[in-house]
């Protein structure tokens, strides 16, 4: 459904990602058994968004300030979508934001 004022389609994507250090300088992904499983298309978007943002964080040294040049395992622990309002682009954006939130949680520890 489009918003008559902006012409923008509403979007909905909700995910939570945990990050943990990993031996070596690799990036791994793990999707745990989710209460609300994602369709393959949204799961692929999450993986792509995580990979892009983690690589960006490595390049900007954001992750190394948290994990001291270790690799990282990103675990998707929660995900929700909406039959009408979810999209691939919403999950790409949500993945990028989730990495930032996970990095901030690690910094506070």
PDB file of N, CA and C in Angstrom:
ATOM      1  N   UNK A   1       0.841  -1.168   0.000  1.00  0.00           N
ATOM      2  CA  UNK A   1       0.000   0.000   0.000  1.00  0.00           C
ATOM      3  C   UNK A   1       0.893   1.241   0.000  1.00  0.00           C
ATOM      4  N   UNK A   2       0.623   2.191  -0.866  1.00  0.00           N
ATOM      5  CA  UNK A   2       1.422   3.400  -0.950  1.00  0.00           C
ATOM      6  C   UNK A   2       0.872   4.480  -0.048  1.00  0.00           C
ATOM      7  N   UNK A   3       1.797   5.265   0.470  1.00  0.00           N
ATOM      8  CA  UNK A   3       1.430   6.420   1.253  1.00  0.00           C
ATOM      9  C   UNK A   3       1.047   7.524   0.267  1.00  0.00           C
ATOM     10  N   UNK A   4      -0.179   8.039   0.300  1.00  0.00           N
ATOM     11  CA  UNK A   4      -0.604   9.017  -0.695  1.00  0.00           C
ATOM     12  C   UNK A   4       0.209  10.304  -0.677  1.00  0.00           C
ATOM     13  N   UNK A   5       0.804  10.632   0.448  1.00  0.00           N
ATOM     14  CA  UNK A   5       1.585  11.870   0.532  1.00  0.00           C
ATOM     15  C   UNK A   5       2.960  11.716  -0.105  1.00  0.00           C
ATOM     16  N   UNK A   6       3.627  10.627   0.152  1.00  0.00           N
ATOM     17  CA  UNK A   6       5.007  10.486  -0.309  1.00  0.00           C
ATOM     18  C   UNK A   6       5.142   9.552  -1.495  1.00  0.00           C
ATOM     19  N   UNK A   7       4.161   8.718  -1.745  1.00  0.00           N
ATOM     20  CA  UNK A   7       4.283   7.724  -2.806  1.00  0.00           C
ATOM     21  C   UNK A   7       5.172   6.566  -2.405  1.00  0.00           C
ATOM     22  N   UNK A   8       5.666   6.585  -1.172  1.00  0.00           N
ATOM     23  CA  UNK A   8       6.566   5.532  -0.702  1.00  0.00           C
ATOM     24  C   UNK A   8       5.776   4.349  -0.201  1.00  0.00           C
ATOM     25  N   UNK A   9       6.281   3.180  -0.488  1.00  0.00           N
ATOM     26  CA  UNK A   9       5.674   1.959  -0.002  1.00  0.00           C
ATOM     27  C   UNK A   9       6.182   1.694   1.411  1.00  0.00           C
ATOM     28  N   UNK A  10       5.301   1.350   2.349  1.00  0.00           N
ATOM     29  CA  UNK A  10       5.766   1.047   3.702  1.00  0.00           C
ATOM     30  C   UNK A  10       6.665  -0.190   3.692  1.00  0.00           C
ATOM     31  N   UNK A  11       7.639  -0.194   4.574  1.00  0.00           N
ATOM     32  CA  UNK A  11       8.555  -1.335   4.656  1.00  0.00           C
ATOM     33  C   UNK A  11       8.621  -1.828   6.093  1.00  0.00           C
ATOM     34  N   UNK A  12       8.844  -3.129   6.215  1.00  0.00           N
ATOM     35  CA  UNK A  12       8.956  -3.714   7.542  1.00  0.00           C
ATOM     36  C   UNK A  12       9.964  -4.849   7.497  1.00  0.00           C
ATOM     37  N   UNK A  13      10.931  -4.775   8.354  1.00  0.00           N
ATOM     38  CA  UNK A  13      11.895  -5.850   8.542  1.00  0.00           C
ATOM     39  C   UNK A  13      12.454  -5.690   9.946  1.00  0.00           C
ATOM     40  N   UNK A  14      12.490  -6.776  10.668  1.00  0.00           N
ATOM     41  CA  UNK A  14      12.987  -6.726  12.036  1.00  0.00           C
ATOM     42  C   UNK A  14      13.929  -7.900  12.240  1.00  0.00           C
ATOM     43  N   UNK A  15      15.166  -7.610  12.591  1.00  0.00           N
ATOM     44  CA  UNK A  15      16.119  -8.681  12.890  1.00  0.00           C
ATOM     45  C   UNK A  15      16.993  -8.279  14.063  1.00  0.00           C
ATOM     46  N   UNK A  16      17.549  -9.275  14.729  1.00  0.00           N
ATOM     47  CA  UNK A  16      18.536  -9.077  15.783  1.00  0.00           C
ATOM     48  C   UNK A  16      19.714  -9.976  15.445  1.00  0.00           C
ATOM     49  N   UNK A  17      20.908  -9.390  15.510  1.00  0.00           N
ATOM     50  CA  UNK A  17      22.135 -10.113  15.200  1.00  0.00           C
ATOM     51  C   UNK A  17      23.066 -10.002  16.389  1.00  0.00           C
ATOM     52  N   UNK A  18      23.684 -11.112  16.769  1.00  0.00           N
ATOM     53  CA  UNK A  18      24.735 -11.104  17.779  1.00  0.00           C
ATOM     54  C   UNK A  18      26.064 -11.299  17.069  1.00  0.00           C
ATOM     55  N   UNK A  19      27.095 -10.604  17.534  1.00  0.00           N
ATOM     56  CA  UNK A  19      28.435 -10.750  16.991  1.00  0.00           C
ATOM     57  C   UNK A  19      29.345 -11.312  18.067  1.00  0.00           C
ATOM     58  N   UNK A  20      30.267 -12.165  17.661  1.00  0.00           N
ATOM     59  CA  UNK A  20      31.257 -12.683  18.589  1.00  0.00           C
ATOM     60  C   UNK A  20      32.575 -12.845  17.859  1.00  0.00           C
ATOM     61  N   UNK A  21      33.690 -12.719  18.594  1.00  0.00           N
ATOM     62  CA  UNK A  21      34.991 -12.865  17.943  1.00  0.00           C
ATOM     63  C   UNK A  21      35.200 -14.286  17.452  1.00  0.00           C
ATOM     64  N   UNK A  22      35.982 -14.407  16.408  1.00  0.00           N
ATOM     65  CA  UNK A  22      36.240 -15.693  15.774  1.00  0.00           C
ATOM     66  C   UNK A  22      37.726 -15.762  15.466  1.00  0.00           C
ATOM     67  N   UNK A  23      38.353 -16.896  15.749  1.00  0.00           N
ATOM     68  CA  UNK A  23      39.782 -17.056  15.467  1.00  0.00           C
ATOM     69  C   UNK A  23      40.045 -16.811  13.985  1.00  0.00           C
ATOM     70  N   UNK A  24      41.124 -16.137  13.683  1.00  0.00           N
ATOM     71  CA  UNK A  24      41.441 -15.814  12.299  1.00  0.00           C
ATOM     72  C   UNK A  24      40.717 -14.552  11.888  1.00  0.00           C
ATOM     73  N   UNK A  25      40.853 -14.182  10.661  1.00  0.00           N
ATOM     74  CA  UNK A  25      40.233 -12.943  10.171  1.00  0.00           C
ATOM     75  C   UNK A  25      39.113 -13.255   9.195  1.00  0.00           C
ATOM     76  N   UNK A  26      38.271 -14.181   9.562  1.00  0.00           N
ATOM     77  CA  UNK A  26      37.179 -14.573   8.675  1.00  0.00           C
ATOM     78  C   UNK A  26      35.866 -14.005   9.184  1.00  0.00           C
ATOM     79  N   UNK A  27      34.882 -14.029   8.321  1.00  0.00           N
ATOM     80  CA  UNK A  27      33.528 -13.626   8.685  1.00  0.00           C
ATOM     81  C   UNK A  27      32.630 -14.828   8.435  1.00  0.00           C
ATOM     82  N   UNK A  28      31.892 -15.246   9.443  1.00  0.00           N
ATOM     83  CA  UNK A  28      30.964 -16.363   9.308  1.00  0.00           C
ATOM     84  C   UNK A  28      29.561 -15.897   9.671  1.00  0.00           C
ATOM     85  N   UNK A  29      28.586 -16.583   9.111  1.00  0.00           N
ATOM     86  CA  UNK A  29      27.190 -16.296   9.407  1.00  0.00           C
ATOM     87  C   UNK A  29      26.529 -17.562   9.924  1.00  0.00           C
ATOM     88  N   UNK A  30      25.607 -17.373  10.840  1.00  0.00           N
ATOM     89  CA  UNK A  30      24.853 -18.506  11.367  1.00  0.00           C
ATOM     90  C   UNK A  30      23.415 -18.036  11.569  1.00  0.00           C
ATOM     91  N   UNK A  31      22.489 -18.799  11.050  1.00  0.00           N
ATOM     92  CA  UNK A  31      21.075 -18.515  11.288  1.00  0.00           C
ATOM     93  C   UNK A  31      20.583 -19.594  12.244  1.00  0.00           C
ATOM     94  N   UNK A  32      20.207 -19.187  13.430  1.00  0.00           N
ATOM     95  CA  UNK A  32      19.687 -20.155  14.388  1.00  0.00           C
ATOM     96  C   UNK A  32      18.257 -20.492  13.996  1.00  0.00           C
ATOM     97  N   UNK A  33      17.694 -21.487  14.657  1.00  0.00           N
ATOM     98  CA  UNK A  33      16.303 -21.848  14.402  1.00  0.00           C
ATOM     99  C   UNK A  33      15.425 -20.708  14.894  1.00  0.00           C
ATOM    100  N   UNK A  34      14.806 -20.034  13.966  1.00  0.00           N
ATOM    101  CA  UNK A  34      14.047 -18.836  14.301  1.00  0.00           C
ATOM    102  C   UNK A  34      12.588 -19.160  14.582  1.00  0.00           C
ATOM    103  N   UNK A  35      12.017 -18.432  15.528  1.00  0.00           N
ATOM    104  CA  UNK A  35      10.590 -18.600  15.825  1.00  0.00           C
ATOM    105  C   UNK A  35       9.747 -18.187  14.617  1.00  0.00           C
ATOM    106  N   UNK A  36      10.239 -17.191  13.872  1.00  0.00           N
ATOM    107  CA  UNK A  36       9.555 -16.709  12.665  1.00  0.00           C
ATOM    108  C   UNK A  36      10.541 -16.832  11.502  1.00  0.00           C
ATOM    109  N   UNK A  37      10.630 -18.005  10.866  1.00  0.00           N
ATOM    110  CA  UNK A  37      11.608 -18.191   9.793  1.00  0.00           C
ATOM    111  C   UNK A  37      11.369 -17.222   8.632  1.00  0.00           C
ATOM    112  N   UNK A  38      12.458 -16.806   7.999  1.00  0.00           N
ATOM    113  CA  UNK A  38      12.377 -15.920   6.841  1.00  0.00           C
ATOM    114  C   UNK A  38      12.286 -16.731   5.566  1.00  0.00           C
ATOM    115  N   UNK A  39      11.612 -16.194   4.577  1.00  0.00           N
ATOM    116  CA  UNK A  39      11.614 -16.845   3.271  1.00  0.00           C
ATOM    117  C   UNK A  39      13.033 -16.757   2.710  1.00  0.00           C
ATOM    118  N   UNK A  40      13.347 -17.604   1.748  1.00  0.00           N
ATOM    119  CA  UNK A  40      14.698 -17.678   1.194  1.00  0.00           C
ATOM    120  C   UNK A  40      15.168 -16.334   0.653  1.00  0.00           C
ATOM    121  N   UNK A  41      14.283 -15.598   0.022  1.00  0.00           N
ATOM    122  CA  UNK A  41      14.638 -14.300  -0.559  1.00  0.00           C
ATOM    123  C   UNK A  41      15.051 -13.301   0.525  1.00  0.00           C
ATOM    124  N   UNK A  42      14.326 -13.256   1.633  1.00  0.00           N
ATOM    125  CA  UNK A  42      14.667 -12.342   2.725  1.00  0.00           C
ATOM    126  C   UNK A  42      15.918 -12.813   3.457  1.00  0.00           C
ATOM    127  N   UNK A  43      16.073 -14.128   3.632  1.00  0.00           N
ATOM    128  CA  UNK A  43      17.277 -14.653   4.274  1.00  0.00           C
ATOM    129  C   UNK A  43      18.513 -14.302   3.450  1.00  0.00           C
ATOM    130  N   UNK A  44      18.423 -14.397   2.129  1.00  0.00           N
ATOM    131  CA  UNK A  44      19.552 -14.034   1.267  1.00  0.00           C
ATOM    132  C   UNK A  44      19.862 -12.544   1.381  1.00  0.00           C
ATOM    133  N   UNK A  45      18.829 -11.723   1.510  1.00  0.00           N
ATOM    134  CA  UNK A  45      19.035 -10.284   1.679  1.00  0.00           C
ATOM    135  C   UNK A  45      19.721  -9.985   3.006  1.00  0.00           C
ATOM    136  N   UNK A  46      19.333 -10.697   4.054  1.00  0.00           N
ATOM    137  CA  UNK A  46      19.982 -10.518   5.359  1.00  0.00           C
ATOM    138  C   UNK A  46      21.454 -10.887   5.246  1.00  0.00           C
ATOM    139  N   UNK A  47      21.760 -12.027   4.648  1.00  0.00           N
ATOM    140  CA  UNK A  47      23.159 -12.448   4.503  1.00  0.00           C
ATOM    141  C   UNK A  47      23.960 -11.415   3.709  1.00  0.00           C
ATOM    142  N   UNK A  48      23.389 -10.899   2.630  1.00  0.00           N
ATOM    143  CA  UNK A  48      24.090  -9.896   1.818  1.00  0.00           C
ATOM    144  C   UNK A  48      24.296  -8.599   2.595  1.00  0.00           C
ATOM    145  N   UNK A  49      23.274  -8.161   3.312  1.00  0.00           N
ATOM    146  CA  UNK A  49      23.398  -6.944   4.110  1.00  0.00           C
ATOM    147  C   UNK A  49      24.416  -7.095   5.234  1.00  0.00           C
ATOM    148  N   UNK A  50      24.410  -8.266   5.887  1.00  0.00           N
ATOM    149  CA  UNK A  50      25.401  -8.522   6.942  1.00  0.00           C
ATOM    150  C   UNK A  50      26.814  -8.502   6.368  1.00  0.00           C
ATOM    151  N   UNK A  51      27.002  -9.201   5.266  1.00  0.00           N
ATOM    152  CA  UNK A  51      28.327  -9.270   4.635  1.00  0.00           C
ATOM    153  C   UNK A  51      28.803  -7.863   4.241  1.00  0.00           C
ATOM    154  N   UNK A  52      27.937  -7.089   3.601  1.00  0.00           N
ATOM    155  CA  UNK A  52      28.315  -5.735   3.189  1.00  0.00           C
ATOM    156  C   UNK A  52      28.699  -4.866   4.380  1.00  0.00           C
ATOM    157  N   UNK A  53      27.867  -4.888   5.408  1.00  0.00           N
ATOM    158  CA  UNK A  53      28.137  -4.021   6.562  1.00  0.00           C
ATOM    159  C   UNK A  53      29.336  -4.493   7.366  1.00  0.00           C
ATOM    160  N   UNK A  54      29.505  -5.810   7.525  1.00  0.00           N
ATOM    161  CA  UNK A  54      30.679  -6.305   8.244  1.00  0.00           C
ATOM    162  C   UNK A  54      31.951  -5.940   7.494  1.00  0.00           C
ATOM    163  N   UNK A  55      31.952  -6.091   6.180  1.00  0.00           N
ATOM    164  CA  UNK A  55      33.123  -5.694   5.391  1.00  0.00           C
ATOM    165  C   UNK A  55      33.373  -4.195   5.511  1.00  0.00           C
ATOM    166  N   UNK A  56      32.323  -3.407   5.529  1.00  0.00           N
ATOM    167  CA  UNK A  56      32.454  -1.964   5.695  1.00  0.00           C
ATOM    168  C   UNK A  56      33.024  -1.629   7.067  1.00  0.00           C
ATOM    169  N   UNK A  57      32.542  -2.315   8.087  1.00  0.00           N
ATOM    170  CA  UNK A  57      33.045  -2.097   9.451  1.00  0.00           C
ATOM    171  C   UNK A  57      34.516  -2.495   9.561  1.00  0.00           C
ATOM    172  N   UNK A  58      34.904  -3.576   8.890  1.00  0.00           N
ATOM    173  CA  UNK A  58      36.310  -3.997   8.903  1.00  0.00           C
ATOM    174  C   UNK A  58      37.160  -2.930   8.222  1.00  0.00           C
ATOM    175  N   UNK A  59      36.697  -2.429   7.073  1.00  0.00           N
ATOM    176  CA  UNK A  59      37.438  -1.415   6.331  1.00  0.00           C
ATOM    177  C   UNK A  59      37.578  -0.120   7.133  1.00  0.00           C
ATOM    178  N   UNK A  60      36.548   0.232   7.892  1.00  0.00           N
ATOM    179  CA  UNK A  60      36.594   1.476   8.668  1.00  0.00           C
ATOM    180  C   UNK A  60      37.189   1.260  10.057  1.00  0.00           C
ATOM    181  N   UNK A  61      37.616   0.049  10.346  1.00  0.00           N
ATOM    182  CA  UNK A  61      38.224  -0.339  11.621  1.00  0.00           C
ATOM    183  C   UNK A  61      37.241  -0.297  12.784  1.00  0.00           C
ATOM    184  N   UNK A  62      35.946  -0.226  12.493  1.00  0.00           N
ATOM    185  CA  UNK A  62      34.944  -0.245  13.551  1.00  0.00           C
ATOM    186  C   UNK A  62      34.912  -1.558  14.306  1.00  0.00           C
ATOM    187  N   UNK A  63      34.999  -2.672  13.575  1.00  0.00           N
ATOM    188  CA  UNK A  63      34.990  -3.981  14.234  1.00  0.00           C
ATOM    189  C   UNK A  63      36.290  -4.251  14.960  1.00  0.00           C
ATOM    190  N   UNK A  64      37.414  -3.829  14.388  1.00  0.00           N
ATOM    191  CA  UNK A  64      38.691  -4.136  15.034  1.00  0.00           C
ATOM    192  C   UNK A  64      38.809  -3.423  16.369  1.00  0.00           C
ATOM    193  N   UNK A  65      38.100  -2.304  16.532  1.00  0.00           N
ATOM    194  CA  UNK A  65      38.124  -1.643  17.832  1.00  0.00           C
ATOM    195  C   UNK A  65      37.367  -2.451  18.879  1.00  0.00           C
ATOM    196  N   UNK A  66      36.492  -3.332  18.422  1.00  0.00           N
ATOM    197  CA  UNK A  66      35.722  -4.170  19.334  1.00  0.00           C
ATOM    198  C   UNK A  66      36.361  -5.545  19.478  1.00  0.00           C
ATOM    199  N   UNK A  67      36.807  -6.123  18.381  1.00  0.00           N
ATOM    200  CA  UNK A  67      37.307  -7.494  18.390  1.00  0.00           C
ATOM    201  C   UNK A  67      38.808  -7.611  18.217  1.00  0.00           C
ATOM    202  N   UNK A  68      39.528  -6.508  18.227  1.00  0.00           N
ATOM    203  CA  UNK A  68      40.988  -6.510  18.163  1.00  0.00           C
ATOM    204  C   UNK A  68      41.524  -7.373  17.032  1.00  0.00           C
ATOM    205  N   UNK A  69      41.091  -7.086  15.830  1.00  0.00           N
ATOM    206  CA  UNK A  69      41.555  -7.738  14.599  1.00  0.00           C
ATOM    207  C   UNK A  69      41.219  -9.220  14.489  1.00  0.00           C
ATOM    208  N   UNK A  70      40.309  -9.705  15.304  1.00  0.00           N
ATOM    209  CA  UNK A  70      39.841 -11.090  15.158  1.00  0.00           C
ATOM    210  C   UNK A  70      38.792 -11.123  14.056  1.00  0.00           C
ATOM    211  N   UNK A  71      38.438 -12.310  13.648  1.00  0.00           N
ATOM    212  CA  UNK A  71      37.318 -12.469  12.739  1.00  0.00           C
ATOM    213  C   UNK A  71      36.023 -12.289  13.520  1.00  0.00           C
ATOM    214  N   UNK A  72      34.912 -12.499  12.859  1.00  0.00           N
ATOM    215  CA  UNK A  72      33.638 -12.304  13.540  1.00  0.00           C
ATOM    216  C   UNK A  72      32.617 -13.332  13.051  1.00  0.00           C
ATOM    217  N   UNK A  73      31.818 -13.811  13.982  1.00  0.00           N
ATOM    218  CA  UNK A  73      30.672 -14.657  13.648  1.00  0.00           C
ATOM    219  C   UNK A  73      29.426 -13.831  13.915  1.00  0.00           C
ATOM    220  N   UNK A  74      28.595 -13.710  12.907  1.00  0.00           N
ATOM    221  CA  UNK A  74      27.322 -13.006  13.036  1.00  0.00           C
ATOM    222  C   UNK A  74      26.219 -14.048  13.109  1.00  0.00           C
ATOM    223  N   UNK A  75      25.457 -14.020  14.186  1.00  0.00           N
ATOM    224  CA  UNK A  75      24.373 -14.976  14.382  1.00  0.00           C
ATOM    225  C   UNK A  75      23.043 -14.238  14.378  1.00  0.00           C
ATOM    226  N   UNK A  76      22.197 -14.604  13.434  1.00  0.00           N
ATOM    227  CA  UNK A  76      20.853 -14.040  13.373  1.00  0.00           C
ATOM    228  C   UNK A  76      20.015 -14.770  14.415  1.00  0.00           C
ATOM    229  N   UNK A  77      19.588 -14.049  15.446  1.00  0.00           N
ATOM    230  CA  UNK A  77      18.881 -14.685  16.548  1.00  0.00           C
ATOM    231  C   UNK A  77      17.374 -14.427  16.531  1.00  0.00           C
ATOM    232  N   UNK A  78      16.957 -13.405  15.769  1.00  0.00           N
ATOM    233  CA  UNK A  78      15.540 -13.078  15.717  1.00  0.00           C
ATOM    234  C   UNK A  78      15.245 -12.419  14.385  1.00  0.00           C
ATOM    235  N   UNK A  79      14.090 -12.741  13.811  1.00  0.00           N
ATOM    236  CA  UNK A  79      13.683 -12.125  12.554  1.00  0.00           C
ATOM    237  C   UNK A  79      12.165 -12.144  12.455  1.00  0.00           C
ATOM    238  N   UNK A  80      11.636 -11.060  11.911  1.00  0.00           N
ATOM    239  CA  UNK A  80      10.187 -10.974  11.679  1.00  0.00           C
ATOM    240  C   UNK A  80       9.961 -10.247  10.364  1.00  0.00           C
ATOM    241  N   UNK A  81       8.951 -10.695   9.667  1.00  0.00           N
ATOM    242  CA  UNK A  81       8.577 -10.034   8.417  1.00  0.00           C
ATOM    243  C   UNK A  81       7.061  -9.859   8.402  1.00  0.00           C
ATOM    244  N   UNK A  82       6.587  -9.121   7.418  1.00  0.00           N
ATOM    245  CA  UNK A  82       5.155  -8.886   7.247  1.00  0.00           C
ATOM    246  C   UNK A  82       4.788  -9.277   5.821  1.00  0.00           C
ATOM    247  N   UNK A  83       3.686  -9.971   5.654  1.00  0.00           N
ATOM    248  CA  UNK A  83       3.280 -10.472   4.334  1.00  0.00           C
ATOM    249  C   UNK A  83       3.167  -9.372   3.283  1.00  0.00           C
ATOM    250  N   UNK A  84       2.759  -8.184   3.668  1.00  0.00           N
ATOM    251  CA  UNK A  84       2.550  -7.101   2.708  1.00  0.00           C
ATOM    252  C   UNK A  84       3.689  -6.079   2.734  1.00  0.00           C
ATOM    253  N   UNK A  85       4.123  -5.715   3.916  1.00  0.00           N
ATOM    254  CA  UNK A  85       5.028  -4.583   4.059  1.00  0.00           C
ATOM    255  C   UNK A  85       6.516  -4.913   4.051  1.00  0.00           C
ATOM    256  N   UNK A  86       6.906  -6.167   3.971  1.00  0.00           N
ATOM    257  CA  UNK A  86       8.317  -6.521   3.950  1.00  0.00           C
ATOM    258  C   UNK A  86       8.824  -6.606   2.522  1.00  0.00           C
ATOM    259  N   UNK A  87      10.131  -6.337   2.371  1.00  0.00           N
ATOM    260  CA  UNK A  87      10.754  -6.394   1.056  1.00  0.00           C
ATOM    261  C   UNK A  87      12.227  -6.749   1.208  1.00  0.00           C
ATOM    262  N   UNK A  88      12.840  -7.123   0.096  1.00  0.00           N
ATOM    263  CA  UNK A  88      14.271  -7.427   0.093  1.00  0.00           C
ATOM    264  C   UNK A  88      15.053  -6.201   0.557  1.00  0.00           C
ATOM    265  N   UNK A  89      14.719  -5.032   0.039  1.00  0.00           N
ATOM    266  CA  UNK A  89      15.460  -3.821   0.416  1.00  0.00           C
ATOM    267  C   UNK A  89      15.306  -3.512   1.909  1.00  0.00           C
ATOM    268  N   UNK A  90      14.157  -3.818   2.482  1.00  0.00           N
ATOM    269  CA  UNK A  90      13.967  -3.602   3.917  1.00  0.00           C
ATOM    270  C   UNK A  90      14.886  -4.507   4.725  1.00  0.00           C
ATOM    271  N   UNK A  91      15.067  -5.757   4.280  1.00  0.00           N
ATOM    272  CA  UNK A  91      15.946  -6.670   5.007  1.00  0.00           C
ATOM    273  C   UNK A  91      17.421  -6.356   4.782  1.00  0.00           C
ATOM    274  N   UNK A  92      17.776  -5.838   3.623  1.00  0.00           N
ATOM    275  CA  UNK A  92      19.157  -5.368   3.409  1.00  0.00           C
ATOM    276  C   UNK A  92      19.476  -4.248   4.394  1.00  0.00           C
ATOM    277  N   UNK A  93      18.576  -3.289   4.495  1.00  0.00           N
ATOM    278  CA  UNK A  93      18.782  -2.165   5.408  1.00  0.00           C
ATOM    279  C   UNK A  93      18.776  -2.622   6.861  1.00  0.00           C
ATOM    280  N   UNK A  94      17.861  -3.510   7.214  1.00  0.00           N
ATOM    281  CA  UNK A  94      17.784  -3.998   8.591  1.00  0.00           C
ATOM    282  C   UNK A  94      19.059  -4.726   8.996  1.00  0.00           C
ATOM    283  N   UNK A  95      19.638  -5.478   8.080  1.00  0.00           N
ATOM    284  CA  UNK A  95      20.884  -6.201   8.377  1.00  0.00           C
ATOM    285  C   UNK A  95      22.016  -5.225   8.661  1.00  0.00           C
ATOM    286  N   UNK A  96      22.103  -4.189   7.857  1.00  0.00           N
ATOM    287  CA  UNK A  96      23.164  -3.188   8.071  1.00  0.00           C
ATOM    288  C   UNK A  96      22.987  -2.498   9.425  1.00  0.00           C
ATOM    289  N   UNK A  97      21.766  -2.136   9.741  1.00  0.00           N
ATOM    290  CA  UNK A  97      21.497  -1.496  11.029  1.00  0.00           C
ATOM    291  C   UNK A  97      21.751  -2.448  12.199  1.00  0.00           C
ATOM    292  N   UNK A  98      21.431  -3.721  12.016  1.00  0.00           N
ATOM    293  CA  UNK A  98      21.622  -4.706  13.083  1.00  0.00           C
ATOM    294  C   UNK A  98      23.096  -4.892  13.409  1.00  0.00           C
ATOM    295  N   UNK A  99      23.963  -4.825  12.402  1.00  0.00           N
ATOM    296  CA  UNK A  99      25.404  -4.931  12.661  1.00  0.00           C
ATOM    297  C   UNK A  99      25.854  -3.745  13.506  1.00  0.00           C
ATOM    298  N   UNK A 100      25.416  -2.557  13.140  1.00  0.00           N
ATOM    299  CA  UNK A 100      25.778  -1.379  13.928  1.00  0.00           C
ATOM    300  C   UNK A 100      25.317  -1.496  15.368  1.00  0.00           C
ATOM    301  N   UNK A 101      24.099  -1.973  15.572  1.00  0.00           N
ATOM    302  CA  UNK A 101      23.577  -2.153  16.930  1.00  0.00           C
ATOM    303  C   UNK A 101      24.377  -3.204  17.690  1.00  0.00           C
ATOM    304  N   UNK A 102      24.753  -4.287  17.005  1.00  0.00           N
ATOM    305  CA  UNK A 102      25.538  -5.338  17.666  1.00  0.00           C
ATOM    306  C   UNK A 102      26.929  -4.853  18.035  1.00  0.00           C
ATOM    307  N   UNK A 103      27.540  -4.044  17.188  1.00  0.00           N
ATOM    308  CA  UNK A 103      28.859  -3.472  17.493  1.00  0.00           C
ATOM    309  C   UNK A 103      28.744  -2.583  18.726  1.00  0.00           C
ATOM    310  N   UNK A 104      27.708  -1.779  18.797  1.00  0.00           N
ATOM    311  CA  UNK A 104      27.521  -0.914  19.975  1.00  0.00           C
ATOM    312  C   UNK A 104      27.317  -1.734  21.247  1.00  0.00           C
ATOM    313  N   UNK A 105      26.561  -2.834  21.163  1.00  0.00           N
ATOM    314  CA  UNK A 105      26.378  -3.702  22.349  1.00  0.00           C
ATOM    315  C   UNK A 105      27.723  -4.268  22.784  1.00  0.00           C
ATOM    316  N   UNK A 106      28.565  -4.663  21.834  1.00  0.00           N
ATOM    317  CA  UNK A 106      29.888  -5.204  22.171  1.00  0.00           C
ATOM    318  C   UNK A 106      30.769  -4.134  22.834  1.00  0.00           C
ATOM    319  N   UNK A 107      30.694  -2.921  22.356  1.00  0.00           N
ATOM    320  CA  UNK A 107      31.512  -1.836  22.933  1.00  0.00           C
ATOM    321  C   UNK A 107      31.135  -1.565  24.383  1.00  0.00           C
ATOM    322  N   UNK A 108      29.868  -1.733  24.715  1.00  0.00           N
ATOM    323  CA  UNK A 108      29.405  -1.459  26.093  1.00  0.00           C
ATOM    324  C   UNK A 108      29.768  -2.564  27.072  1.00  0.00           C
ATOM    325  N   UNK A 109      30.188  -3.695  26.576  1.00  0.00           N
ATOM    326  CA  UNK A 109      30.503  -4.825  27.484  1.00  0.00           C
ATOM    327  C   UNK A 109      31.793  -4.610  28.221  1.00  0.00           C
TER     328      UNK A 109
END
